[in-house]
PDB file of C-alpha atoms in Angstrom:
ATOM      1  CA  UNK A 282      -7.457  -1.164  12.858  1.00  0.00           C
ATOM      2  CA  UNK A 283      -5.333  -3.772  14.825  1.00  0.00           C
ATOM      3  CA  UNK A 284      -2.913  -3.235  17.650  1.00  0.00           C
ATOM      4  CA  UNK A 285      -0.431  -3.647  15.460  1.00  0.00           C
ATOM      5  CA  UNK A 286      -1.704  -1.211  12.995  1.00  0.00           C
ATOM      6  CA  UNK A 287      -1.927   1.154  15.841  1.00  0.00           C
ATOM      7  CA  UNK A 288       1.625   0.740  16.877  1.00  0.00           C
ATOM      8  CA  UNK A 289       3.111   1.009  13.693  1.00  0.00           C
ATOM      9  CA  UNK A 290       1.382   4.749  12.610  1.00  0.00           C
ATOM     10  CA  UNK A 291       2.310   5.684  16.553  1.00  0.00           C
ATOM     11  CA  UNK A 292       5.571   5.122  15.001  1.00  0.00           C
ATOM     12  CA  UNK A 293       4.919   7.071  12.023  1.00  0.00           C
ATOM     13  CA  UNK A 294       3.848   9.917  13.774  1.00  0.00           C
ATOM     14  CA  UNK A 295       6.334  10.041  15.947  1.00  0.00           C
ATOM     15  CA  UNK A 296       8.895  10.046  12.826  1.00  0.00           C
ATOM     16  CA  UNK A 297       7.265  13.051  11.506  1.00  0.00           C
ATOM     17  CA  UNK A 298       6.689  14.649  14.736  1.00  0.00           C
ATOM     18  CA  UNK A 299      10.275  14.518  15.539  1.00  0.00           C
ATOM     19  CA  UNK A 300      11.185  15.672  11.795  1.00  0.00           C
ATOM     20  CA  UNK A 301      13.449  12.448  11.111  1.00  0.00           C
ATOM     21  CA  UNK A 302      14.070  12.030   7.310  1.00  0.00           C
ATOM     22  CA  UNK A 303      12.904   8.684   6.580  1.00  0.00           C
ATOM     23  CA  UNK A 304      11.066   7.133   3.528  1.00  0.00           C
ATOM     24  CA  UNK A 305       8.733   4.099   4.559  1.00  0.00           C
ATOM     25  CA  UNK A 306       9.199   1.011   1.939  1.00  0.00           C
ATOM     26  CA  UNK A 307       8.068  -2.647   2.304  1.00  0.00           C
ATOM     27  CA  UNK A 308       4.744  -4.019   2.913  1.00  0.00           C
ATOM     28  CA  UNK A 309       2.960  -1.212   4.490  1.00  0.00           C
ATOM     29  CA  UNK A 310       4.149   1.032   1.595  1.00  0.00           C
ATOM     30  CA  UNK A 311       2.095  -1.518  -0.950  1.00  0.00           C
ATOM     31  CA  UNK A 312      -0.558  -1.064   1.746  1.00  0.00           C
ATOM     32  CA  UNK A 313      -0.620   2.545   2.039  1.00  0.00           C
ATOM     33  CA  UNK A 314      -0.882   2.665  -2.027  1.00  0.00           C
ATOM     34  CA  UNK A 315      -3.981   0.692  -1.645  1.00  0.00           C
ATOM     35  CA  UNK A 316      -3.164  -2.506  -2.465  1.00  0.00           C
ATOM     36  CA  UNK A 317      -4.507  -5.031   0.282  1.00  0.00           C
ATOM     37  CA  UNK A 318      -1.693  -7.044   1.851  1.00  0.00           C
ATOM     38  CA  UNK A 319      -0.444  -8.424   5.393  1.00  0.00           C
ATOM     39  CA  UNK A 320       2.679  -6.865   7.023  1.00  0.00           C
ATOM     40  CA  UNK A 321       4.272  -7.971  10.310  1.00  0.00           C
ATOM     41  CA  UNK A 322       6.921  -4.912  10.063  1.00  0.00           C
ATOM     42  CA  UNK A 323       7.923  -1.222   9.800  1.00  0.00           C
ATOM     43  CA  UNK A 324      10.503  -1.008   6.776  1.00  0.00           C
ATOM     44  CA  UNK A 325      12.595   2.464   6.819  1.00  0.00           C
ATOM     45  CA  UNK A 326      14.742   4.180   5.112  1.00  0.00           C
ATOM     46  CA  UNK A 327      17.035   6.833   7.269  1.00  0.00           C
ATOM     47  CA  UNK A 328      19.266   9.465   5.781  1.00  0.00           C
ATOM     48  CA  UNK A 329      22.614   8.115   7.204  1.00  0.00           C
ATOM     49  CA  UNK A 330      23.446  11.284   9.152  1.00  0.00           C
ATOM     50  CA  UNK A 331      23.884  11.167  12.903  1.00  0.00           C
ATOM     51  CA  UNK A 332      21.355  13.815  13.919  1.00  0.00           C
ATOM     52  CA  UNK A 333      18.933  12.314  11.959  1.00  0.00           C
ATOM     53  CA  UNK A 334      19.949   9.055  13.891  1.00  0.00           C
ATOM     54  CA  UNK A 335      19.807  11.262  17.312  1.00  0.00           C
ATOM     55  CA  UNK A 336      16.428  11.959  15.943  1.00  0.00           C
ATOM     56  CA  UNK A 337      15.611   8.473  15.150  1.00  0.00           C
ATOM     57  CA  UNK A 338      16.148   7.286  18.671  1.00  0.00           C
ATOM     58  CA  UNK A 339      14.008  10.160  20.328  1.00  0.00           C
ATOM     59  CA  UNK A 340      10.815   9.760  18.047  1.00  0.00           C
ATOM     60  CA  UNK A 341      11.367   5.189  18.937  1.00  0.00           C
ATOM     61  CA  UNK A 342      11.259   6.646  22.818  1.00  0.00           C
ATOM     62  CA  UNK A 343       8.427   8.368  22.809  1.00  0.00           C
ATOM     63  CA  UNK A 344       6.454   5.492  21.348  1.00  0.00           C
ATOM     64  CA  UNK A 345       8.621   2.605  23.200  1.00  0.00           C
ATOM     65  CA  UNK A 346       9.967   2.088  26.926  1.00  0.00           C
ATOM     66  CA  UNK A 347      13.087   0.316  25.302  1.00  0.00           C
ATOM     67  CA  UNK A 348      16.692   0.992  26.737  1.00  0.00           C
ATOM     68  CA  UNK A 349      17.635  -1.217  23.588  1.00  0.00           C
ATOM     69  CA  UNK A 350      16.817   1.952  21.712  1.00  0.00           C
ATOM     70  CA  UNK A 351      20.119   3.718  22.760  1.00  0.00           C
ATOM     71  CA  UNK A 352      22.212   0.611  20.925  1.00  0.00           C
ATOM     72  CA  UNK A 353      21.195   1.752  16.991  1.00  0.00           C
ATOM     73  CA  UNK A 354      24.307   3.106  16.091  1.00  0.00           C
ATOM     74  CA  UNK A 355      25.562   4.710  12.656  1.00  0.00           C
ATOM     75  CA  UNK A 356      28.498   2.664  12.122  1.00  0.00           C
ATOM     76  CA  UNK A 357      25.361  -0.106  12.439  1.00  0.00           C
ATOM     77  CA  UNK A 358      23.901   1.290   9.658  1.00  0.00           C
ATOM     78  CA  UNK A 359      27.311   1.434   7.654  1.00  0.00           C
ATOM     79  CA  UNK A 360      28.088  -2.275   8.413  1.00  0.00           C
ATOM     80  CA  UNK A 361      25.358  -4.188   8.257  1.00  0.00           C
ATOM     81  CA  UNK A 362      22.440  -3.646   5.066  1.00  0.00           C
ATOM     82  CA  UNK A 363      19.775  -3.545   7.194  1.00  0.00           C
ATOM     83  CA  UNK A 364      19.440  -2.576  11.034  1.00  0.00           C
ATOM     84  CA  UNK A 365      16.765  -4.589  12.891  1.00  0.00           C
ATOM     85  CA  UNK A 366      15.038  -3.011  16.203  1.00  0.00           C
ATOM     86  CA  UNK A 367      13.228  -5.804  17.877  1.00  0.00           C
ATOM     87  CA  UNK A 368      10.092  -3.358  19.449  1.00  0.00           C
ATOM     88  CA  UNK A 369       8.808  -4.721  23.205  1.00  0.00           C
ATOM     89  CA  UNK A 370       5.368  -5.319  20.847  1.00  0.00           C
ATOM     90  CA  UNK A 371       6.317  -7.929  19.080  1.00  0.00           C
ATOM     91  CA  UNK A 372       7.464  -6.777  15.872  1.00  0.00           C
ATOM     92  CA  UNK A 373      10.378  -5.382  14.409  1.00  0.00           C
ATOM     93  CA  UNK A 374      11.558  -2.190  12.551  1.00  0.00           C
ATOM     94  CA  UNK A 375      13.809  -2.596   9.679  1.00  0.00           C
ATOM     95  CA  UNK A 376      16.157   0.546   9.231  1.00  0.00           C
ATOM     96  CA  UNK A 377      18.053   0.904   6.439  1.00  0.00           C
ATOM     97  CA  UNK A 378      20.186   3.337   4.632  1.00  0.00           C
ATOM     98  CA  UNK A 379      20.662   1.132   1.173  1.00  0.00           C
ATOM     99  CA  UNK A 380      20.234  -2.194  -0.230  1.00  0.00           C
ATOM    100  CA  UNK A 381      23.399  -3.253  -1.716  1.00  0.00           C
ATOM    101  CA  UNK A 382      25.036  -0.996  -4.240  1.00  0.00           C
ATOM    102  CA  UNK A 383      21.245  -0.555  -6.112  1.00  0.00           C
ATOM    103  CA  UNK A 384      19.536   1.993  -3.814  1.00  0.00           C
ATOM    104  CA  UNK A 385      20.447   4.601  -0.844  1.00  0.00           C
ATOM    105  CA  UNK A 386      18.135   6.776   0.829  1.00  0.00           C
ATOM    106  CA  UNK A 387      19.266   9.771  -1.428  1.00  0.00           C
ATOM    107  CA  UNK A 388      18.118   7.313  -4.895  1.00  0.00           C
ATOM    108  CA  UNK A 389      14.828   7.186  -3.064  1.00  0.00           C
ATOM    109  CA  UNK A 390      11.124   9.283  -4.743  1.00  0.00           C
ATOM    110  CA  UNK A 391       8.050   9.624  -2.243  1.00  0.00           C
ATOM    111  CA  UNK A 392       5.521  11.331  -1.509  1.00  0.00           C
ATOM    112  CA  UNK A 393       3.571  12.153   1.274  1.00  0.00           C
ATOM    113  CA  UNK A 394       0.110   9.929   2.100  1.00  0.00           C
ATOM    114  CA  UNK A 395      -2.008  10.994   4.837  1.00  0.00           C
ATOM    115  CA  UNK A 396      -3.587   8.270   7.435  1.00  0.00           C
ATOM    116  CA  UNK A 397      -5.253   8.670  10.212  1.00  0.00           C
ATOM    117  CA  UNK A 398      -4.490  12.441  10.254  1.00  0.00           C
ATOM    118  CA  UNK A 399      -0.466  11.353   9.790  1.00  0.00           C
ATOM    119  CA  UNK A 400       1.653  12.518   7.213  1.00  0.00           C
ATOM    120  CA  UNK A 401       4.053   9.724   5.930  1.00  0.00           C
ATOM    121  CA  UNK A 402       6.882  10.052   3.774  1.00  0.00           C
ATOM    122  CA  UNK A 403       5.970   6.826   1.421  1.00  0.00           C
ATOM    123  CA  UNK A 404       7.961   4.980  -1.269  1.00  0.00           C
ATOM    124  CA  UNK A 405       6.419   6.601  -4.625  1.00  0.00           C
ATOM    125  CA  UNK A 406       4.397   3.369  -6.524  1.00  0.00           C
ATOM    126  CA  UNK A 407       7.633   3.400  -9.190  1.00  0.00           C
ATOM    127  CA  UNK A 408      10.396   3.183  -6.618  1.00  0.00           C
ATOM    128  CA  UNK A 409       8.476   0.638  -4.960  1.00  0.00           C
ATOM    129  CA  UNK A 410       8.583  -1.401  -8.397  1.00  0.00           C
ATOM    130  CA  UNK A 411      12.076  -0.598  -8.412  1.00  0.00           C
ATOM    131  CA  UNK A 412      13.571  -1.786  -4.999  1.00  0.00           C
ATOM    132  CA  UNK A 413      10.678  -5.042  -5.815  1.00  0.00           C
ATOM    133  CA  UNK A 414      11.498  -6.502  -9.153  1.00  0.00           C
ATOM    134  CA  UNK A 415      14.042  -9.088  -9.513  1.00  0.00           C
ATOM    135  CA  UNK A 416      13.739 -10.379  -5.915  1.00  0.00           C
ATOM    136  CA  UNK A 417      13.109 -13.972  -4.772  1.00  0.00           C
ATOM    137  CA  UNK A 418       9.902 -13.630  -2.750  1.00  0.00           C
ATOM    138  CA  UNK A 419       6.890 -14.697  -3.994  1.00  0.00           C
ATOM    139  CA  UNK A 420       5.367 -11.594  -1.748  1.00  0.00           C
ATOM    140  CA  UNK A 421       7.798  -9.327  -3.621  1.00  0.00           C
ATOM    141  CA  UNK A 422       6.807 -10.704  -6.678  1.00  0.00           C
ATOM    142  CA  UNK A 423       3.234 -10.739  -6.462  1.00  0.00           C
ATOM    143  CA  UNK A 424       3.526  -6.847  -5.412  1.00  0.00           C
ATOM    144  CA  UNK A 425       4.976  -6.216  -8.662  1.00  0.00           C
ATOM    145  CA  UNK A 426       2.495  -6.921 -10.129  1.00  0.00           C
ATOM    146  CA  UNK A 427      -0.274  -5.290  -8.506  1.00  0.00           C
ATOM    147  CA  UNK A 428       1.678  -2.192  -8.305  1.00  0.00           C
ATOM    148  CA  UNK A 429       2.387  -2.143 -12.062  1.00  0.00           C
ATOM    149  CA  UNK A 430      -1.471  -2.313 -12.489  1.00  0.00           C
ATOM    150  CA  UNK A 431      -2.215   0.668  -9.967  1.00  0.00           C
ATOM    151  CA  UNK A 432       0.216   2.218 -11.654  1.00  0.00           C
ATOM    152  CA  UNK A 433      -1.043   1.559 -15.030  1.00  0.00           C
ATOM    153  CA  UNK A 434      -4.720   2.373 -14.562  1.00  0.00           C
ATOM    154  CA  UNK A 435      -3.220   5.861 -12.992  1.00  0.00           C
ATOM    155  CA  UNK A 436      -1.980   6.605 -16.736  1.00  0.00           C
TER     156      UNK A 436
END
């Protein structure tokens, strides 16, 4: 594991630990699924609720001495398609509640994957698909297609 590995499953813990309802998507998803990839984010998912945000906030303080934390806001998530938390580690979280009209937190499947003795509330290999194909980025693209195979050799 890296530091950055590290950082992002103390973030995932602290999700579950603080019982937000979040579904993790991007390139960690891919990774937890077992396809080998590079990430340089967290990509979430939030039900749009403001106790969940409350929620939110807490878990990102326990892992992060970050006043900044306090300024995620829900009519953030309302205005803007993705909310972007620039962590004092060098990275950034990417909290969402939809992309476009196509998906909301609600149109979401997961399932739970276990690492490192954390349960995380992951993308299901279809939705993943989903939310991938018809993007621009090669990454995106290339994911597609490794998660249609894992997915076909599950059948």
């Amino acid at each position: 594991m890296n530091m950055k590995t590290d950082s992002f499953l103390a973030v995932l813990k602290a999700l579950h630990e603080h019982d937000v309802e979040y579904i993790l998507v991007g390139g960690l998803a891919v990774i937890l699924h077992g396809i080998p990839r590079v990430t340089e984010d967290l990509d979430i998912f939030v039900k749009k609720d403001p106790a969940n945000l409350e929620k939110l906030k807490k878990a990102l303080r326990t892992v992060f001495n970050d006043d900044s934390i306090d300024d995620l806001n829900e009519s953030d998530l309302v205005n803007y398609p993705v909310v972007r938390y620039g962590t004092p580690e060098d990275y950034y979280i990417d909290i969402m509640d939809r992309i476009g009209e196509a998906f909301t937190y609600a149109d979401l499947s997961h399932e739970t994957i276990t690492s490192e003795g954390i349960p995380i509330k992951v993308a299901t290999i279809e939705t993943l698909i989903s939310m991938k194909r018809g993007t621009i980025r090669d990454k995106d693209k290339a994911d597609v297609i490794l998660l249609t195979e894992k997915l076909s050799k599950r059948k």
